[in-house]
Amino acid sequence: MRNDEYYMHLAIEEAKKAENIGEVPIGAVVVYNDEVIARAHNLRERDQRSIAHAELLAIDEACRKLGTWRLEEATLYVTLEPCAMCAGAIVLSRIKRVVFGASDPKGGCAGTLMNLLQEPRFNHQAEVVSGVLAEQCGGMLSEFFRRLRQQKKGRKK
């Protein structure tokens, strides 16, 4: 059985794919029975769809692969803490476990701003593991936004 860091490295590879096409570098993988069944990265800018987050795309692919919307034994690995929309999809798809890298102080709903994944009033709660390869995941995001700010500054001159 592989460990959380191994799978987070795969999510980071997905995040790099997003970065290579100008997307915010966020990647996700879904693991079921120690096998990666879905991989995705952000495509929001490319597709101009607000719901094209890495987590949602990976969950959708995993459901199609397993032929069910119930991902009860799956683990989702994602480089950034899920937002409210993605947390909702995680709960609704019954994902057993969520492992994320960097916390999101502006939108994190797996413990930072709130914890929708472990809200006892919902009919499903997921186990949450935070901070796996957090520096690497957060560093990619910080560097991406630093470059974006520099590019915008350069265009103003």
PDB file of C-alpha atoms in Angstrom, residues 11 16 26 31 34 60 64 71 76 86 89-90 97 106 109-110 118 120 123-124 141 143 146:
ATOM      1  CA  ALA A  11      -1.782  15.344  -7.568  1.00  0.00           C
ATOM      2  CA  LYS A  16       1.801  21.204 -12.995  1.00  0.00           C
ATOM      3  CA  ILE A  26      -4.337  22.699  -8.531  1.00  0.00           C
ATOM      4  CA  VAL A  31      -7.675   6.489  -5.293  1.00  0.00           C
ATOM      5  CA  ASP A  34      -4.853   1.507  -3.835  1.00  0.00           C
ATOM      6  CA  ASP A  60     -16.842  13.018 -12.091  1.00  0.00           C
ATOM      7  CA  ARG A  64     -17.901   7.266 -14.511  1.00  0.00           C
ATOM      8  CA  LEU A  71     -17.369   6.755  -3.852  1.00  0.00           C
ATOM      9  CA  LEU A  76      -9.376  12.188  -2.842  1.00  0.00           C
ATOM     10  CA  CYS A  86     -15.914  21.000  -3.972  1.00  0.00           C
ATOM     11  CA  ALA A  89     -19.423  17.417  -4.057  1.00  0.00           C
ATOM     12  CA  ILE A  90     -17.158  15.393  -1.772  1.00  0.00           C
ATOM     13  CA  ARG A  97     -11.192  10.353   2.966  1.00  0.00           C
ATOM     14  CA  LYS A 106      -9.612  32.622   1.559  1.00  0.00           C
ATOM     15  CA  CYS A 109     -13.894  24.492   3.652  1.00  0.00           C
ATOM     16  CA  ALA A 110     -12.067  21.500   5.084  1.00  0.00           C
ATOM     17  CA  GLN A 118     -16.989  16.887   8.878  1.00  0.00           C
ATOM     18  CA  PRO A 120     -22.276  16.418  11.711  1.00  0.00           C
ATOM     19  CA  ASN A 123     -25.591  12.606   6.273  1.00  0.00           C
ATOM     20  CA  HIS A 124     -21.933  11.932   5.415  1.00  0.00           C
ATOM     21  CA  LEU A 141       0.485  28.430  -5.886  1.00  0.00           C
ATOM     22  CA  GLU A 143       4.944  31.268  -7.313  1.00  0.00           C
ATOM     23  CA  ARG A 146       3.675  36.044  -8.002  1.00  0.00           C
TER      24      ARG A 146
END
